[in-house]
Coordinates of C-alpha atoms and ligand atoms in Angstrom, one line a residue:
X27 CA -11.0 -34.9 40.0
X28 CA -11.7 -32.2 42.4
X29 CA -10.9 -28.4 41.0
X30 CA -8.1 -26.7 42.5
X31 CA -8.6 -23.2 43.7
X32 CA -7.6 -19.9 44.2
X33 CA -5.1 -20.0 48.0
X34 CA -7.7 -17.1 49.8
X35 CA -6.1 -13.9 49.4
X36 CA -5.1 -13.8 45.7
X37 CA -5.9 -12.8 42.8
X38 CA -5.6 -13.1 39.4
X39 CA -5.5 -10.3 36.7
X40 CA -7.0 -11.3 33.6
X41 CA -6.9 -10.3 30.3
X42 CA -9.1 -7.4 29.7
X43 CA -8.6 -6.6 33.7
X44 CA -4.8 -6.6 33.2
X45 CA -4.7 -3.4 31.1
X46 CA -6.0 -1.2 33.7
X47 CA -2.8 -2.0 35.9
X48 CA -0.3 -1.8 33.1
X49 CA -1.8 1.9 32.2
X50 CA -1.7 1.8 36.5
X51 CA 2.1 1.3 36.5
X52 CA 2.9 3.4 33.4
X53 CA 1.8 6.3 34.7
X54 CA 4.1 5.7 39.1
X55 CA 7.2 5.1 35.9
X56 CA 6.0 8.0 34.2
X57 CA 5.9 10.1 37.7
X58 CA 9.0 9.1 39.5
X59 CA 10.7 9.6 36.3
X60 CA 9.4 13.3 36.3
X61 CA 10.3 13.5 40.3
X62 CA 13.9 11.3 39.1
X63 CA 13.1 7.6 40.7
X64 CA 14.6 5.4 39.7
X65 CA 14.1 1.1 39.6
X66 CA 15.2 -0.5 41.8
X67 CA 14.2 -4.3 42.1
X68 CA 14.7 -6.5 45.1
X69 CA 14.1 -10.0 45.8
X70 CA 10.8 -11.3 47.2
X71 CA 11.2 -13.8 49.8
X72 CA 14.3 -12.2 52.3
X73 CA 16.4 -13.0 55.4
X74 CA 13.2 -12.9 58.1
X75 CA 16.0 -10.5 60.6
X76 CA 15.6 -8.2 57.8
X77 CA 12.0 -7.3 58.3
X78 CA 12.3 -8.3 62.3
X79 CA 14.6 -5.5 62.5
X80 CA 13.5 -3.4 60.7
X81 CA 10.7 -3.3 60.7
X82 CA 10.3 -4.0 64.6
X83 CA 9.0 -7.5 66.7
X84 CA 6.2 -6.3 68.1
X85 CA 4.4 -5.3 65.1
X86 CA 1.9 -7.1 64.0
X87 CA 2.8 -7.4 60.8
X88 CA 6.5 -9.8 62.4
X89 CA 4.8 -11.0 64.9
X90 CA 0.9 -12.1 63.1
X91 CA 1.3 -11.9 59.4
X92 CA 5.2 -13.6 57.5
X93 CA 4.8 -15.4 55.6
X94 CA 8.0 -17.4 56.6
X95 CA 9.8 -20.8 56.4
X96 CA 13.7 -22.1 58.7
X97 CA 15.6 -23.0 56.0
X98 CA 18.0 -26.2 56.5
X99 CA 21.0 -24.3 57.3
X100 CA 20.3 -21.4 55.5
X101 CA 18.1 -20.1 59.0
X102 CA 14.7 -18.2 58.2
X103 CA 13.5 -16.4 54.8
X104 CA 10.2 -14.6 54.7
X105 CA 7.9 -13.6 52.1
X106 CA 8.9 -9.7 51.4
X107 CA 5.9 -7.9 53.6
X108 CA 6.4 -4.6 52.4
X109 CA 8.9 -3.2 49.6
X110 CA 11.1 -1.1 52.5
X111 CA 13.5 -2.9 54.8
X112 CA 14.4 -4.3 51.2
X113 CA 15.5 -1.5 49.6
X114 CA 17.4 0.2 52.5
X115 CA 19.8 -3.4 53.3
X116 CA 20.0 -3.2 49.7
X117 CA 20.6 -0.4 49.9
X118 CA 23.5 -0.9 53.0
X119 CA 25.0 -3.6 51.3
X120 CA 25.3 -1.4 47.6
X121 CA 27.6 1.2 49.5
X122 CA 24.6 3.5 47.8
X123 CA 25.2 5.9 50.4
X124 CA 29.1 7.0 49.5
X125 CA 27.2 7.4 45.2
X126 CA 28.3 10.8 44.1
X127 CA 23.8 11.4 43.5
X128 CA 22.3 11.6 46.9
X129 CA 19.7 11.9 47.8
X130 CA 19.1 8.5 46.0
X131 CA 15.8 8.3 45.4
X132 CA 14.0 4.7 44.2
X133 CA 10.8 3.7 43.0
X134 CA 9.2 -0.4 43.1
X135 CA 6.8 -2.1 42.0
X136 CA 5.9 -5.9 42.8
X137 CA 4.2 -7.9 45.3
X138 CA 4.3 -8.0 49.1
X139 CA 2.3 -10.3 50.9
X140 CA 0.9 -10.7 54.3
X141 CA -1.3 -12.7 56.3
X142 CA -4.2 -10.9 56.8
X143 CA -7.8 -11.4 56.8
X144 CA -8.9 -11.4 53.7
X145 CA -11.8 -8.4 53.1
X146 CA -12.5 -5.8 50.7
X147 CA -9.3 -4.0 49.7
X148 CA -7.0 -6.6 52.0
X149 CA -5.5 -8.7 50.7
X150 CA -3.3 -11.6 51.3
X151 CA -0.9 -10.7 48.1
X152 CA -0.9 -7.3 47.2
X153 CA 1.2 -5.3 44.8
X154 CA 2.7 -1.7 46.2
X155 CA 4.1 0.2 44.2
X156 CA 6.4 2.7 46.5
X157 CA 9.4 5.6 46.9
X158 CA 12.4 5.5 48.8
X159 CA 14.8 8.6 49.2
X160 CA 17.3 8.2 51.3
X161 CA 20.3 11.0 52.2
X162 CA 18.2 14.0 53.4
X163 CA 16.2 15.6 56.4
X164 CA 15.2 18.5 54.3
X165 CA 12.0 18.4 55.2
X166 CA 11.0 19.4 51.4
X167 CA 11.6 15.4 50.2
X168 CA 8.7 14.6 53.0
X169 CA 5.9 17.8 50.9
X170 CA 7.6 15.7 47.9
X171 CA 6.7 12.2 49.0
X172 CA 3.3 13.0 49.7
X173 CA 3.2 15.3 46.5
X174 CA 4.5 12.3 44.7
X175 CA 0.7 10.4 45.3
X176 CA -1.5 13.2 45.4
X177 CA -0.2 13.1 42.0
X178 CA -0.6 10.7 41.4
X179 CA -4.3 9.8 42.4
X180 CA -5.2 13.2 41.0
X181 CA -3.7 12.3 37.4
X182 CA -5.7 9.1 36.8
X183 CA -7.9 11.1 38.2
X184 CA -9.5 10.1 41.5
X185 CA -11.4 12.1 43.5
X186 CA -11.7 13.2 47.5
X187 CA -8.1 12.0 48.9
X188 CA -6.7 13.4 52.1
X189 CA -3.2 13.7 54.2
X190 CA -3.3 12.7 57.4
X191 CA -0.4 13.6 59.3
X192 CA 1.4 13.6 61.6
X193 CA 5.4 13.4 63.6
X194 CA 5.9 10.3 65.3
X195 CA 9.2 12.5 67.3
X196 CA 13.1 10.7 67.4
X197 CA 12.9 8.3 69.5
X198 CA 14.7 10.2 71.2
X199 CA 10.6 12.8 72.0
X200 CA 9.2 9.1 72.0
X201 CA 10.7 7.7 75.4
X202 CA 9.9 11.2 76.5
X203 CA 6.3 11.0 75.8
X204 CA 6.4 7.3 76.4
X205 CA 7.4 7.4 80.0
X206 CA 3.5 9.8 80.7
X207 CA 1.4 7.1 77.9
X208 CA 2.3 4.0 79.5
X209 CA 1.5 6.5 82.9
X210 CA -2.2 7.1 81.5
X211 CA -3.0 3.9 80.2
X212 CA -2.5 2.4 83.9
X213 CA -4.6 4.4 84.8
X214 CA -6.8 2.7 82.6
X215 CA -5.4 -0.5 81.6
X216 CA -8.5 -2.5 83.1
X217 CA -10.6 -1.5 80.7
X218 CA -8.7 -1.9 77.6
X219 CA -9.0 -4.4 75.8
X220 CA -6.8 -7.5 76.1
X221 CA -4.5 -6.5 73.5
X222 CA -4.5 -2.8 73.8
X223 CA -3.0 -3.8 77.6
X224 CA 0.2 -6.0 75.9
X225 CA 0.3 -3.5 73.5
X226 CA 1.1 -1.3 77.0
X227 CA 4.0 -3.2 77.8
X228 CA 5.7 -3.5 74.0
X229 CA 4.7 -0.6 71.8
X230 CA 2.7 1.5 74.1
X231 CA 2.2 4.2 71.5
X232 CA -0.1 1.9 68.9
X233 CA -2.0 2.3 71.7
X234 CA -3.5 5.1 70.1
X235 CA -4.7 3.1 67.3
X236 CA -6.4 1.1 68.5
X237 CA -10.4 0.3 66.7
X238 CA -11.8 0.0 68.9
X239 CA -14.6 2.1 70.6
X240 CA -14.4 1.5 73.4
X241 CA -10.5 2.1 74.4
X242 CA -10.4 5.6 71.6
X243 CA -12.7 6.9 74.2
X244 CA -10.8 5.7 77.1
X245 CA -7.9 7.3 75.5
X246 CA -9.6 10.4 74.9
X247 CA -7.4 12.7 76.5
X248 CA -3.6 11.1 76.6
X249 CA -0.4 12.8 76.6
X250 CA -0.1 14.0 72.2
X251 CA 3.3 13.2 70.8
X252 CA 2.7 16.5 69.8
X253 CA 3.9 17.4 72.6
X254 CA 6.8 16.1 73.5
X255 CA 8.4 17.2 70.8
X256 CA 12.2 18.1 70.6
X257 CA 13.1 21.8 69.0
X258 CA 14.2 20.5 66.1
X259 CA 11.5 18.2 65.2
X260 CA 8.8 20.9 66.1
X261 CA 10.4 23.3 63.5
X262 CA 11.2 19.8 61.1
X263 CA 7.1 18.8 61.3
X264 CA 5.4 23.1 60.6
X265 CA 9.2 23.5 58.0
X266 CA 7.0 19.7 55.8
X267 CA 3.8 22.1 57.5
X268 CA 4.1 25.0 55.8
X269 CA 6.3 23.0 52.2
X270 CA 2.8 21.6 51.8
X271 CA 0.8 24.8 51.8
X272 CA 2.7 26.5 49.3
X273 CA 1.6 22.4 46.9
X274 CA -1.3 23.4 48.0
X275 CA -1.8 19.6 49.1
X276 CA -4.9 20.1 51.6
X277 CA -4.0 18.3 54.9
X278 CA -4.6 17.0 58.9
X279 CA -2.8 16.6 61.4
X280 CA -4.2 13.5 63.5
X281 CA -2.1 13.1 66.4
X282 CA -3.1 9.7 67.2
X283 CA -1.2 8.4 63.3
X284 CA 0.7 5.2 64.4
X285 CA 1.6 3.6 62.0
X286 CA 2.2 0.2 61.7
X287 CA 5.3 -0.7 60.8
X288 CA 8.3 0.7 64.1
X289 CA 11.3 2.0 61.9
X290 CA 9.3 5.3 61.6
X291 CA 11.0 8.4 63.1
X292 CA 9.1 12.1 62.6
X293 CA 6.8 12.4 59.4
X294 CA 4.1 10.2 59.5
X295 CA 1.1 10.5 57.0
X296 CA -1.4 8.8 55.6
X297 CA -3.6 8.9 52.1
X298 CA -7.5 8.2 52.8
X299 CA -10.2 7.9 50.3
X300 CA -14.0 8.4 52.0
X301 CA -15.2 5.0 52.9
X302 CA -13.0 2.1 50.2
X303 CA -14.5 -1.5 51.2
X304 CA -13.7 -1.4 54.1
X305 CA -10.7 -0.8 54.8
X306 CA -10.2 2.9 53.5
X307 CA -6.8 4.2 53.8
X308 CA -5.2 4.2 50.3
X309 CA -1.7 5.1 51.2
X310 CA 1.0 5.1 53.7
X311 CA 4.7 6.2 53.8
X312 CA 7.0 8.0 55.9
X313 CA 10.4 9.5 57.7
X314 CA 12.6 6.3 59.2
X315 CA 16.2 8.3 59.6
X316 CA 16.8 5.2 61.7
X317 CA 16.8 2.3 60.2
X318 CA 19.8 2.6 58.1
X319 CA 22.1 2.4 60.7
X320 CA 19.4 -0.8 62.4
X321 CA 20.7 -2.2 58.7
X322 CA 23.9 -1.7 59.4
X323 CA 24.7 1.7 57.0
X324 CA 25.5 5.0 57.5
X325 CA 22.8 6.9 59.7
X326 CA 21.0 8.1 57.0
X327 CA 18.0 9.4 57.0
X328 CA 15.3 8.6 54.6
X329 CA 11.2 9.1 53.6
X330 CA 8.8 7.3 51.3
X331 CA 5.6 5.8 51.1
X332 CA 4.1 2.9 49.3
X333 CA -0.4 2.5 47.3
X334 CA -1.9 -1.0 47.4
X335 CA -2.1 -0.5 42.7
X336 CA -5.4 -3.0 44.3
X337 CA -6.8 -0.4 46.5
X338 CA -6.5 2.0 43.7
X339 CA -8.2 0.4 41.0
X340 CA -10.6 -0.6 44.2
X341 CA -11.8 3.1 44.4
X342 CA -11.6 3.8 40.9
X343 CA -14.0 1.6 40.2
X344 CA -16.0 3.2 43.1
X345 CA -15.5 6.7 41.7
X346 CA -16.5 5.3 38.5
X347 CA -13.1 6.7 37.1
X348 CA -12.6 4.2 33.6
X349 CA -9.0 5.1 32.7
X350 CA -8.1 5.9 29.3
X351 CA -7.3 2.1 27.6
X352 CA -7.3 1.3 24.6
X353 CA -7.2 -3.0 23.7
X354 CA -8.6 -1.9 20.4
X355 CA -6.7 -3.7 17.5
X356 CA -5.1 -2.6 14.3
X357 CA -6.3 -4.7 12.0
X358 CA -7.8 -8.5 10.8
X359 CA -6.6 -10.4 7.7
X360 CA -10.4 -12.0 6.6
X361 CA -10.2 -15.0 4.0
X362 CA -13.1 -15.5 2.1
X363 CA -11.2 -19.1 0.9
X364 CA -8.8 -21.7 1.9
X365 CA -6.7 -20.2 -0.7
X366 CA -5.8 -17.2 0.9
X367 CA -4.5 -18.6 4.1
X368 CA -0.8 -18.5 3.0
X369 CA -0.7 -15.0 1.0
X370 CA -2.9 -13.4 3.7
X371 CA -0.7 -15.2 6.9
X372 CA 1.9 -13.3 5.2
X373 CA 0.2 -10.8 4.8
X374 CA -0.4 -10.6 9.2
X375 CA 3.1 -11.1 9.4
X376 CA 4.2 -8.0 8.0
X377 CA 1.4 -6.1 9.3
X378 CA 3.2 -7.4 13.1
X379 CA 6.7 -6.4 11.3
X380 CA 5.2 -2.7 10.5
X381 CA 4.4 -2.3 13.9
X382 CA 0.1 -3.0 13.8
X383 CA -2.1 -5.0 15.5
X384 CA -3.4 -7.4 13.9
X385 CA -4.8 -10.6 13.7
X386 CA -6.5 -13.3 12.5
X387 CA -9.1 -16.6 12.7
X388 CA -7.3 -20.0 13.4
X389 CA -11.1 -21.4 14.1
X390 CA -11.7 -22.3 9.9
X391 CA -14.6 -20.2 10.4
X392 CA -17.2 -18.5 7.9
X393 CA -16.0 -14.7 5.8
X394 CA -19.2 -13.6 8.0
X395 CA -17.7 -15.0 11.9
X396 CA -14.4 -13.6 11.2
X397 CA -16.3 -10.3 10.7
X398 CA -17.9 -11.0 14.0
X399 CA -14.7 -11.9 16.0
X400 CA -12.8 -8.9 14.2
X401 CA -15.7 -7.0 16.0
X402 CA -15.3 -8.5 19.0
X403 CA -11.1 -7.7 18.7
X404 CA -12.3 -4.3 18.6
X405 CA -10.2 -3.7 15.2
X406 CA -10.1 -0.4 13.2
X407 CA -9.9 -2.3 10.2
X408 CA -9.7 -5.5 8.1
X409 CA -8.4 -6.8 5.4
X410 CA -10.1 -9.2 2.8
X411 CA -8.2 -11.4 0.4
X412 CA -10.7 -13.3 -2.0
X413 CA -10.5 -15.4 -5.0
X414 CA -11.0 -12.6 -7.0
X415 CA -8.3 -10.3 -4.9
X416 CA -5.5 -12.8 -4.6
X417 CA -6.3 -13.6 -9.3
X418 CA -5.7 -9.7 -8.9
X419 CA -3.4 -9.2 -6.9
X420 CA -5.3 -6.6 -4.5
X421 CA -6.7 -6.9 -1.0
X422 CA -10.1 -5.3 0.5
X423 CA -9.7 -2.6 2.7
X424 CA -12.5 -2.1 5.2
X425 CA -12.4 1.2 7.5
X426 CA -14.9 -0.9 10.4
X427 CA -15.9 1.9 12.5
X428 CA -18.1 3.5 8.4
X429 CA -17.4 0.9 6.4
X430 CA -16.2 2.1 4.0
X431 CA -14.5 0.1 1.7
X432 CA -11.3 0.3 -1.1
X433 CA -9.0 -1.9 -3.1
X434 CA -5.6 -2.1 -2.6
X435 CA -2.2 -3.5 -4.8
X436 CA -1.2 -6.8 -2.5
X437 CA 2.3 -5.0 -2.4
X438 CA 0.8 -1.4 -1.0
X439 CA -1.7 -2.9 1.6
X440 CA 1.4 -2.1 4.6
X441 CA 1.1 1.3 3.5
X442 CA -2.5 1.9 2.8
X443 CA -3.0 1.0 5.9
X444 CA -0.2 2.3 8.0
X445 CA -1.4 6.5 6.4
X446 CA -5.5 5.7 7.3
X447 CA -4.6 5.2 11.4
X448 CA -1.7 8.2 11.1
Ligands
LIG14 P1 2.1 0.5 55.2 O1 1.2 1.1 55.9 O2 2.4 -1.0 56.1 O3 3.3 0.4 54.6 O4 1.6 -0.1 53.5 C1 1.2 0.9 52.6 C2 0.8 0.4 51.9 O5 0.2 -0.7 51.9 C3 -1.1 1.2 52.7 O6 -1.9 1.7 52.9 C4 -2.3 0.5 51.9 O7 -2.7 1.0 50.7 C5 -1.0 -0.8 50.8 N1 -1.3 -2.4 51.9 C6 -1.1 -2.6 53.3 N2 -1.5 -4.0 53.2 C7 -2.5 -3.8 52.4 C8 -2.8 -5.4 51.7 N3 -3.7 -7.0 53.1 N4 -4.6 -5.6 51.0 C9 -4.0 -4.2 49.6 N5 -3.1 -3.2 50.5 C10 -2.6 -3.7 51.8 C11 4.3 0.4 54.3 O8 4.4 -0.6 53.4 C12 5.8 0.7 54.5 N6 6.7 0.2 53.5 C13 5.2 2.6 53.7 C14 6.6 3.1 53.7 C15 7.6 3.3 52.8 N7 6.6 4.1 54.5 C16 8.2 4.7 53.6 N8 8.3 4.1 52.8

């Protein structure tokens, strides 16, 4: 029979690596606790319409990248390509805008799905850690959102990060900018790439995000959205920058920063690291003041970010950062004679009941091989039971690092080990 392979753009996270994931996820949870974000778990699939309306019909995500099915009688369902739309759908459905604690601050960690061309750091199933704060227009929340991401990376030991910041304005700001932008782009239409030509009519701001060098050169002097900000948007943008400065978070303003999702208003940002594989953006986010209303809720503002754990781990690896994960076990119980197996198995159970990480041999290995197995598992201690110990009602407690041994009574073995481990 032929072997069945893993689907392209997905990966197995195996024991030995999963500990890194758990460490990072724990760090995310801990950070969210400190910033008063609470976890929300929404479904992995949603009605397709949610993303069409939320993320935007003319985005690459909705046009090309969604895993959707038509379910008889139920319409379209789609594996979530991102987390924000689902969180906002839930916020509206649960009427959280009426909750006493405002803004509503929520986070999520979970798989997202986009049918992209797989490459280093780009997967078809990837894991986002994201936060969303809904219900406040205060620019301090914008700065806080960026600060959470930066602190997350810094506490994990990542260096060389840069924050790119932009304001994409309100819908009205953008409408005024759009007129001028389209006029400018129409003058160079014939020289732009095919994608950009069609973007002019559908989503002209996205032309500024084209990776094609020729398109970039042609649009170098395109009207900047920053020149079309209303007084309110400009003041908001200035305040976000002041707060970031207060928090000593360096940033650069990039007026060409356009995010790949349509819901953004005013603040948009990305966090990058100098070159991780082909893709350098670690984290992206921004404000979405129209999204709650777009999805049928009250007119509530929101802001958030999402970052991929895969890209984070790649970045840490690139920088040679070792996370302090401890896979060592506390104790390996070594059985010297077959008669010792049952008392050893009981002792093992007691160790685990006392909260220790403990293991024993299940392959009838000789004593020497058992000690080797204990070493492989980085056991701090072994408890050895042989014939003499069985007779005397004792066990030998061996510290693996030093080789030091002592004999203790079987009844006190667990307590003796616990006091050693302290
Ligand atoms: P996004 O920029 O589409 O924004 O994705 C955010 C992050 O998810 C990216 O910076 C990247 O780290 C990661 N990511 C995206 N696609 C892939 C992929 N194919 N493989 C690996 N990682 C990927 C959003 O998703 C918004 N929901 C962020 C947000 C939250 N805005 C406001 N709140």
